[in-house]
């Protein structure tokens, strides 16, 4: 059977808020804590969640609103509460108005959720700036974790998912502490010493707060071996670097060449973008991590021999519109020349935001199921999937749907059993739900 | 695990001839009978089969040479014998030289197989030309079938596969005979009456001769209901219209939009080509069937609402190089605009030829297994797959590999059993292999 | 000397209203009468003229604001008064708001000129609809001409230029009246008879009213021989079909191939557009005139042999954004293959509107100078230039600047002489300015 | 009048050899001395000149074969003798066969001129390799100049033109000697000291030998101020860096935006190429000079504000086919967005070779006319035109034709006068032709 697109613009806004709750979510409201909460992606997430909750826009662009997820019990858009950390002090509402003026978000949608954006902004706390913080990094972790816990308690949330959408950092030089949890613990306890980059401090805070975590950037985050070892038994997590544009296309197209026995010789790429991300990536140090994560999948799919020059240029006049041109040269039958060019143009944050919402919904489900450790089944969302070698998008999409369906069923069965038990023994105190083993 | 491309140009030519015979093919030589045997695709097939057999070229572009087929017992390239029907009298060898002069086939490869092309040409018989044939169409069917049977016997072939790669025909106007085998049998028995288009006559001849059949064109072929009913219990068959360029890309890309919940609004296409096919498709009647088969999959994948203007232009100066430009407009998150352009450039016959060889190998296996009826698992080869609604290429590729693996295993088990039986009862006469039920 | 772009966004809005009045315009306010005054192009013209007059936008996109025109006395943007004919009753202000909502015109600009749009709308009169008008076509001409004269007198205008920006019409079948002014006069005098298409009736009205006239569409307009003969001694006029996107590019690029001795073999094109024009051109009759005028220049530039398939598709979801893809195949040195692809994307009306304003300014100058007859020097504005064989854009641009400079000088000299005379003989009545011979 | 393409493939080969000698060239055979004579461009020049002379190919791609040059007395293709310097020892004939095997030059053309290529190769002398030469650079200049003079005398040539088509060098760091001829003379006289890069040594040798000189690369060549001062009174020269692909397109397209008052905001470019030039430009030092010369014209044409990221990537599998993608973003009327993408694909040496031949013919004419100093009228051939600020291609093309016409007329008049004088005074010795003043 084919996955037909279903899109009835009249009907969708009406159903938007409950998302895919054909199967009901019984766990209560959940939190989405954004690192970089006043950035372009985060602002689009905030506008979007409230627009979908208010049914003023359909959930176009959300993976979890597709037919494959209809039976999976995921939190509705109106059950997601947003907060986060940022260094910027420009309020989310004002940023949204700027994005509307630049032609990215329809002004009517921003207007419709303007009040909710102020509520979000009130849940944003100062992030970690290593240039101004005097104490130990362990203190910072504790402070950030406390912010997350307070957010959870203040809002009565069943679960919180942290998603890092802050500015891409330069990759730190390797050091022994990155490979040894004990060494690391000692190092970050020393005052005035900077061991970890901010993204890793934020990731540790998520672990500390017992929140699920997704790394949407190519920064170090939870990717350092010592951090992954710490997180593995404690929280569900996934990464790394959102797969939204050129890289998505590549992992869709490359398997075609392979299936057809064509030999890809080169795959060159040019990316033009402005906006905040363009500015950050104009820094040759910062861009290095991005370029590496963009190329890894390609090599894995078509072979290490492929010649793959890749550039990201900051073109401020393009604003938030990103244009990516790729040129593929493959050898076909009897050495014949095959070329493919693709030009992809989109508002980058509009591609990223629905995936952040998808991750929040899916990691909430994982949290409800007691899943801990890396979640390779979320690989379709990332350029550089943690815990997996699979880059081919179609394979990833299939794996995601089957994982979500299984998990949803387990949660539903457990909830049903608990309901029976509750009705049998109404006086007994609510037990912590047992973690579901199969998915660890 | 990822399907890594494996391509060691030094090693491959050496292994080329045995194709994927990691698992051994025990059935003897097989025939590939081409309708349109002196056309561009057919000539490329003839050059290619002999170049691969002679190990002067690697099997780049062949699906069945990929890793997924290593365990499937398929005939080697040196076990394929080629013949066919055509109206043209330009010998295959001369056509190959023209294609080399035009820059399509490397001259050295044509030179290396020049003698074998004369052997092929000697196996080509006159096709059916309705404008000059005076008798009944039933007589034509009998004559064409006799050509195929004689080819099989003359060359001692275990099995013959007929592949139609003749010029695209205009689609015939519907008539009651197309829906009723009895009516049809009566009609084609009448002398001087033209009921069926040539492609359908050729298809009937394949059925009559007990050959497998694949329809690589958008012509009527075996696609008419009455013909399919006749063929269903007698031969293995698949169709229709080779999926090689723009349409392949579309069925690779469209599922991406669907998985990501994006709403495809329009998908416009422009095709420029010269060569024999360009000339044929310059006829507005002939092009209609091609345009229809190109668009069907798109509608199935992204929905009937999609606006999909499509043009095929004959641009003689481009020769056999086809260039296709597609422009996709999708709606993303919060109604944001996403556009994708693709430009695909390749020698069209170089894309088609390896698929024709793949079909010959796979339908030989089906023949050896006694499969009869439509084979939906071959859908990845066609724009308009018979017996299947699945157009998404990744899903088709998965289905193909699993079908081939199953079938290969059944044949191997049966052959092993037969070998044991033969060694036990060496004097008994060889029995017709029993058809394998599961795959009917 | 190079024509450097000069663009100081801070400075320009301040200077915008006076346009290029480095050289002063002394003739008073002028009128721009638009056929199709409530269409997309016309609405953009109305918004634009008032935005430039109010200095809320720089004159980007206007040819006559470039450095080559600094010394030419042209009316300022604040000296242009707009009116016109249309069949639609949707007010210009409402249409502008729709175009702003669709993302075409910045909402702030529409808001800034909202009152002026109502003033424009009050100057719009019903156009000619052949399906409802009962009397003779001569009566219609008289009624439309009276509308123009009344507009001129009501607003005290020195001169009126009529620009046809109404929906493209199917080309009428040829008839003797189109070639003989006397026959034509007799035919349109008969009640109830429809001889001329609406665009030609509008053009005759311009002649009747003594207004200059420009034909921005591929419709018949003033292009019929009999009409051109009538107009030649009475008004200045130019045409035909605004050269804005793909055709502009072609007449820029084609001369490059010619200068370099490359042999252009084919030039294929695909145009995708929505909006009002997309809808009109979806009619195969209407599109024929457009396709013809788009191809004529190409043939003239690179030779009649060129293979030039061209398509215009109505893709409603693209709205007013037009995307044109061209594929050029040229033969270079030693028969080598050269290909060029171009993809042009823009809001079509945003390309057209400034040219309409340029035409109004330049034909006002011609009117002030007493020029009559066809003006080939305006050829750079048109796909199908009247009175000229020159299509190469650079040559046209040079010719335009030199014509405008000459004319401006003549007007300035004459005005200076008149001023001297006036001061000498202050009591004498103002004489009609003498037509300037050289430019007829 | 339009410059119609005239191309009658049947007729042209017949007329090819005499090139544009509608007006007759009376000066005898001329020499073309190539620095880098065994490179890809040079080999294509050698094949091409002899193919055109032998009339086996039409002069497609040659500027001087266009209609604007029909009356200009230029040497015919059969009057050009080729020699040169190179470090490589692979004979030209062998290089030509490699280029044919790679699909660039038609094998039949190489075969037709195979003997002539050996004659060319016999005229090639070792170039200057600073890593192995022990003496002073002045000695090298003398040796190279002697090679050129010997070539002229051996072949009885009326004039020699040196064209530098050797590998692009890194730009040398500035030093006082580059600005002061006297200092420079002293420095290069010192044994074992390397002051000038090889391209400048070759240029000095051209001056020393009294040959005209064109710099087809972005290397220093004759571009250093001290060298230009030395050359100015002695030889005709022009440069720099052949304008063949992306840059040609840019200088054709940029003026369009300027004429139409559009404001170009960014112009990004990606170049993919293999071959010898690809390999050279993979060196970040070497590529710097190329990138600089590619961008200069753009800034001059559309303004210094333009954001213009540009990349050249070495993609060996593409061989000699170069693909360039450009993305232009311009602001149009009322701040509307306009984008243009271009993809240009061609064999780079096939674009360069005819221009090298054009330069040889035109500088031969200049030599015959006694022109000395920089020739700005040859600017259309170069990315970075010496002696001129004009980059707009159409303006350059006009200037070239008018310069050539004037010069041709002067030479013809002088020759006619000389003929009269000769017939009058048959016994008098032939005088050195007087330099023609107007063009200095
Ligand atoms: N399609 C996409 O947009 C896409 C895809 C993949 C990855 N990403 C990544 O998402 C991230 C966000 O992109 P964006 O366009 O929103 O960028 P942005 O510049 O608009 O926003 C980044 C935000 O992070 C904040 N920030 C910086 N350092 C911080 C810190 N130490 N703690 C907390 N906040 C901090 C900044 O103040 C800013 O508000 C980038 O790393 C980008 O590479 C985006
Ligand atoms: N990528 C591809 O090349 C591709 C993809 C899909 C489908 N196809 C289809 O494959 C077919 C062949 O394409 P081609 O490029 O080789 O075309 P072609 O014109 O080069 O060859 C067609 C051949 O069919 C022969 N023929 C015509 N009528 C016949 C008849 N009644 N009986 C026997 N032979 C007959 C012709 O004489 C000719 O030799 C076309 O229908 C095309 O649409 C090709
Ligand atoms: N870049 C460009 O936009 C461009 C370039 C060249 C030519 N043109 C031409 O300009 C014209 C206008 O384009 P548009 O996009 O504004 O189209 P549109 O459909 O938005 O507007 C056309 C207007 O003409 C009016 N009209 C129709 N018949 C009329 C009549 N008999 N009398 C008076 N008014 C009448 C319609 O009611 C409508 O308001 C078209 O013919 C188009 O082909 C446009
Ligand atoms: N379209 C074009 O091809 C184009 C356009 C503009 C400029 N150019 C320039 O033309 C030049 C030649 O390009 P190509 O593709 O032929 O490169 P190539 O590498 O094929 O040839 C360069 C030749 O120069 C020779 N050489 C190197 N150093 C030398 C020296 N000191 N003296 C003499 N010879 C020397 C090399 O041995 C080689 O044979 C390059 O600098 C390139 O940038 C080419
Ligand atoms: Na991984
Ligand atoms: Na210069």
XYZ file of N, CA, C and O in Angstrom, chain D residues 264-358:
380
model
N 21.464 44.465 -7.681
C 22.012 43.136 -7.419
C 22.605 43.095 -6.009
O 23.499 43.880 -5.682
N 22.089 42.194 -5.190
C 22.536 42.092 -3.800
C 23.635 41.052 -3.632
O 24.584 41.256 -2.892
N 23.474 39.908 -4.296
C 24.505 38.868 -4.168
C 24.611 38.088 -5.468
O 23.648 38.001 -6.244
N 25.794 37.552 -5.679
C 26.066 36.776 -6.903
C 27.066 35.687 -6.499
O 28.273 35.929 -6.444
N 26.527 34.518 -6.170
C 27.359 33.425 -5.675
C 27.689 32.470 -6.807
O 26.895 32.306 -7.733
N 28.848 31.835 -6.725
C 29.238 30.954 -7.814
C 29.968 29.712 -7.354
O 30.724 29.740 -6.370
N 29.709 28.616 -8.038
C 30.410 27.361 -7.768
C 30.920 26.830 -9.097
O 30.159 26.747 -10.061
N 32.204 26.512 -9.146
C 32.810 25.966 -10.360
C 33.363 24.579 -10.083
O 34.140 24.409 -9.144
N 32.967 23.633 -10.897
C 33.475 22.267 -10.754
C 34.251 21.931 -12.015
O 33.731 22.061 -13.118
N 35.470 21.477 -11.851
C 36.211 21.056 -13.035
C 37.304 20.071 -12.666
O 37.754 20.017 -11.526
N 37.675 19.263 -13.651
C 38.789 18.342 -13.480
C 39.910 18.764 -14.405
O 40.185 19.950 -14.549
N 40.562 17.824 -15.051
C 41.605 18.147 -16.023
C 42.820 18.770 -15.369
O 42.921 18.868 -14.140
N 43.746 19.235 -16.212
C 44.983 19.829 -15.724
C 44.714 21.095 -14.935
O 45.302 21.331 -13.881
N 43.788 21.913 -15.452
C 43.502 23.178 -14.805
C 42.849 22.946 -13.433
O 43.149 23.645 -12.471
N 41.982 21.934 -13.360
C 41.359 21.589 -12.083
C 42.404 21.244 -11.040
O 42.340 21.696 -9.897
N 43.379 20.472 -11.470
C 44.440 20.041 -10.564
C 45.266 21.238 -10.087
O 45.550 21.380 -8.897
N 45.613 22.107 -11.027
C 46.392 23.297 -10.667
C 45.612 24.158 -9.676
O 46.146 24.627 -8.668
N 44.336 24.354 -9.953
C 43.545 25.271 -9.131
C 43.129 24.658 -7.800
O 42.568 25.338 -6.942
N 43.387 23.361 -7.615
C 43.152 22.758 -6.303
C 44.129 23.324 -5.279
O 43.887 23.278 -4.081
N 45.235 23.907 -5.766
C 46.209 24.558 -4.889
C 45.641 25.911 -4.446
O 45.392 26.785 -5.276
N 45.417 26.085 -3.126
C 44.760 27.317 -2.657
C 45.543 28.583 -3.017
O 44.956 29.640 -3.179
N 46.858 28.481 -3.191
C 47.627 29.659 -3.599
C 47.338 30.006 -5.053
O 47.118 31.152 -5.409
N 47.343 28.985 -5.903
C 47.141 29.228 -7.329
C 45.744 29.760 -7.600
O 45.532 30.632 -8.445
N 44.778 29.234 -6.845
C 43.396 29.597 -7.142
C 43.104 31.045 -6.770
O 42.193 31.661 -7.303
N 43.911 31.576 -5.859
C 43.636 32.938 -5.397
C 43.651 33.949 -6.542
O 42.790 34.822 -6.629
N 44.622 33.821 -7.439
C 44.704 34.793 -8.534
C 43.505 34.637 -9.468
O 42.951 35.610 -9.974
N 43.069 33.391 -9.648
C 41.912 33.148 -10.511
C 40.648 33.753 -9.895
O 39.875 34.440 -10.570
N 40.440 33.520 -8.621
C 39.236 34.029 -7.967
C 39.214 35.555 -8.014
O 38.169 36.157 -8.261
N 40.367 36.163 -7.803
C 40.421 37.623 -7.822
C 40.031 38.143 -9.193
O 39.213 39.053 -9.329
N 40.574 37.520 -10.240
C 40.302 38.077 -11.566
C 38.862 37.786 -11.982
O 38.279 38.526 -12.767
N 38.254 36.751 -11.420
C 36.862 36.454 -11.743
C 35.903 37.454 -11.100
O 34.808 37.678 -11.589
N 36.277 37.998 -9.949
C 35.341 38.819 -9.193
C 35.433 40.295 -9.544
O 34.489 41.047 -9.367
N 36.597 40.705 -10.043
C 36.814 42.131 -10.285
C 35.752 42.741 -11.188
O 35.201 43.800 -10.898
N 35.438 42.063 -12.293
C 34.467 42.600 -13.237
C 33.097 42.755 -12.626
O 32.393 43.741 -12.853
N 32.719 41.787 -11.809
C 31.404 41.827 -11.180
C 31.281 43.059 -10.303
O 30.275 43.785 -10.358
N 32.290 43.303 -9.492
C 32.243 44.474 -8.631
C 32.150 45.740 -9.461
O 31.388 46.656 -9.146
N 32.918 45.785 -10.529
C 32.895 46.979 -11.362
C 31.510 47.186 -11.976
O 31.033 48.305 -12.104
N 30.853 46.105 -12.329
C 29.575 46.227 -13.035
C 28.397 46.518 -12.111
O 27.543 47.337 -12.431
N 28.319 45.821 -10.978
C 27.104 45.993 -10.158
C 27.369 46.705 -8.837
O 26.417 46.993 -8.113
N 28.611 47.011 -8.540
C 28.896 47.774 -7.328
C 29.672 46.968 -6.305
O 29.583 45.751 -6.257
N 30.399 47.672 -5.469
C 31.284 47.014 -4.511
C 30.504 46.308 -3.409
O 31.029 45.432 -2.722
N 29.251 46.704 -3.211
C 28.451 46.134 -2.118
C 28.101 44.655 -2.347
O 27.709 43.961 -1.428
N 28.187 44.181 -3.576
C 27.665 42.846 -3.889
C 28.381 41.761 -3.072
O 29.601 41.776 -2.925
N 27.589 40.840 -2.517
C 28.133 39.689 -1.784
C 28.380 38.604 -2.829
O 27.446 38.190 -3.506
N 29.630 38.172 -2.970
C 29.952 37.308 -4.116
C 30.869 36.148 -3.753
O 31.985 36.041 -4.247
N 30.393 35.239 -2.901
C 31.210 34.060 -2.600
C 31.429 33.243 -3.869
O 30.505 33.101 -4.681
N 32.615 32.722 -4.028
C 32.971 32.032 -5.274
C 33.900 30.874 -4.936
O 34.840 31.033 -4.165
N 33.626 29.719 -5.498
C 34.467 28.558 -5.238
C 34.846 27.880 -6.541
O 34.063 27.837 -7.479
N 36.055 27.356 -6.578
C 36.492 26.504 -7.693
C 36.916 25.186 -7.067
O 37.809 25.159 -6.224
N 36.262 24.106 -7.440
C 36.591 22.808 -6.856
C 37.165 21.879 -7.913
O 36.636 21.793 -9.025
N 38.194 21.182 -7.535
C 38.788 20.180 -8.410
C 38.002 18.872 -8.270
O 38.003 18.245 -7.219
N 37.314 18.482 -9.317
C 36.496 17.265 -9.311
C 37.016 16.402 -10.464
O 36.513 16.481 -11.584
N 38.034 15.596 -10.180
C 38.761 14.932 -11.274
C 37.868 14.107 -12.204
O 38.109 14.051 -13.411
N 36.808 13.481 -11.658
C 35.971 12.626 -12.500
C 35.251 13.415 -13.593
O 34.763 12.822 -14.550
N 35.139 14.735 -13.454
C 34.470 15.511 -14.500
C 35.375 15.723 -15.712
O 34.914 16.155 -16.767
N 36.648 15.418 -15.571
C 37.558 15.568 -16.696
C 37.593 17.005 -17.176
O 37.611 17.946 -16.373
N 37.590 17.206 -18.477
C 37.728 18.555 -19.018
C 36.404 19.300 -19.117
O 36.359 20.428 -19.592
N 35.319 18.662 -18.685
C 34.029 19.353 -18.695
C 33.947 20.239 -17.452
O 34.146 19.761 -16.347
N 33.685 21.495 -17.660
C 33.525 22.388 -16.513
C 32.066 22.745 -16.344
O 31.368 23.057 -17.303
N 31.606 22.703 -15.118
C 30.236 23.099 -14.809
C 30.282 24.247 -13.819
O 30.957 24.151 -12.802
N 29.586 25.317 -14.152
C 29.545 26.470 -13.251
C 28.102 26.802 -12.935
O 27.267 26.907 -13.840
N 27.827 26.909 -11.647
C 26.488 27.321 -11.204
C 26.587 28.689 -10.567
O 27.458 28.918 -9.728
N 25.729 29.598 -10.973
C 25.670 30.919 -10.352
C 24.271 31.148 -9.801
O 23.275 30.691 -10.384
N 24.224 31.846 -8.687
C 22.933 32.214 -8.092
C 22.974 33.718 -7.859
O 23.800 34.224 -7.109
N 22.061 34.420 -8.524
C 22.000 35.882 -8.412
C 20.742 36.266 -7.652
O 19.650 35.748 -7.934
N 20.893 37.143 -6.699
C 19.737 37.682 -5.983
C 19.717 39.187 -6.193
O 20.673 39.878 -5.856
N 18.640 39.666 -6.787
C 18.519 41.097 -7.021
C 17.228 41.608 -6.390
O 16.262 40.866 -6.222
N 17.266 42.878 -6.050
C 16.063 43.518 -5.531
C 15.418 44.256 -6.677
O 16.091 44.990 -7.408
N 14.133 44.034 -6.856
C 13.411 44.704 -7.915
C 12.469 45.755 -7.359
O 12.654 46.243 -6.245
N 11.460 46.055 -8.143
C 10.488 47.095 -7.805
C 9.865 46.813 -6.448
O 9.521 45.672 -6.133
N 9.709 47.858 -5.644
C 9.085 47.751 -4.320
C 9.708 46.631 -3.493
O 9.000 45.895 -2.813
N 11.031 46.515 -3.565
C 11.803 45.534 -2.772
C 11.508 44.089 -3.123
O 11.802 43.193 -2.335
N 10.937 43.826 -4.270
C 10.584 42.436 -4.585
C 11.829 41.617 -4.902
O 12.835 42.137 -5.375
N 11.721 40.326 -4.625
C 12.845 39.416 -4.781
C 12.915 38.865 -6.212
O 11.924 38.367 -6.733
N 14.083 38.948 -6.802
C 14.325 38.360 -8.125
C 15.501 37.414 -7.964
O 16.522 37.789 -7.406
N 15.367 36.170 -8.428
C 16.544 35.299 -8.427
C 16.766 34.728 -9.816
O 15.823 34.486 -10.573
N 18.017 34.546 -10.121
C 18.405 33.934 -11.386
C 19.463 32.893 -11.068
O 20.411 33.163 -10.329
N 19.271 31.701 -11.593
C 20.309 30.689 -11.514
C 20.774 30.353 -12.922
O 19.955 30.244 -13.827
N 22.065 30.177 -13.081
C 22.573 29.718 -14.369
C 23.477 28.513 -14.141
O 24.225 28.460 -13.168
N 23.364 27.539 -15.026
C 24.303 26.416 -15.026
C 24.898 26.311 -16.421
O 24.176 26.141 -17.402
N 26.184 26.451 -16.478
C 26.916 26.476 -17.747
C 27.812 25.245 -17.779
O 28.550 24.995 -16.826
N 27.715 24.452 -18.818
C 28.529 23.248 -18.925
C 29.201 23.205 -20.291
O 28.526 23.309 -21.313
N 30.513 23.051 -20.299
C 31.243 23.020 -21.569
C 32.637 22.467 -21.338
O 33.110 22.401 -20.205
N 33.277 22.041 -22.416
C 34.688 21.685 -22.361
C 35.472 22.990 -22.318
O 35.462 23.763 -23.284
N 36.143 23.219 -21.230
C 36.773 24.508 -21.015
C 37.766 24.863 -22.121
O 37.793 26.001 -22.603
N 38.559 23.909 -22.537
C 39.581 24.213 -23.544
C 38.951 24.495 -24.903
O 39.553 25.180 -25.738
N 37.749 23.989 -25.117
C 37.059 24.255 -26.372
C 36.542 25.694 -26.415
O 36.290 26.235 -27.497
N 36.344 26.269 -25.241
C 35.963 27.678 -25.200
C 37.184 28.569 -25.370
O 37.130 29.632 -25.993
N 38.303 28.109 -24.796
C 39.509 28.937 -24.791
C 40.201 28.952 -26.153
O 40.662 29.999 -26.628
N 40.295 27.771 -26.783
C 41.133 27.652 -27.979
C 40.768 28.647 -29.086
O 41.655 29.315 -29.648
N 39.490 28.784 -29.436
C 39.205 29.723 -30.529
C 39.593 31.160 -30.182
O 39.985 31.924 -31.071
N 39.516 31.505 -28.898
C 39.893 32.870 -28.522
C 41.396 33.079 -28.677
O 41.848 34.167 -29.041
N 42.153 32.046 -28.386
C 43.602 32.143 -28.572
C 43.911 32.370 -30.056
O 44.765 33.196 -30.421
N 43.192 31.677 -30.897
C 43.377 31.864 -32.348
C 42.951 33.270 -32.758
O 43.632 33.947 -33.534
N 41.814 33.730 -32.217
C 41.368 35.099 -32.492
C 42.449 36.106 -32.105
O 42.741 37.051 -32.848
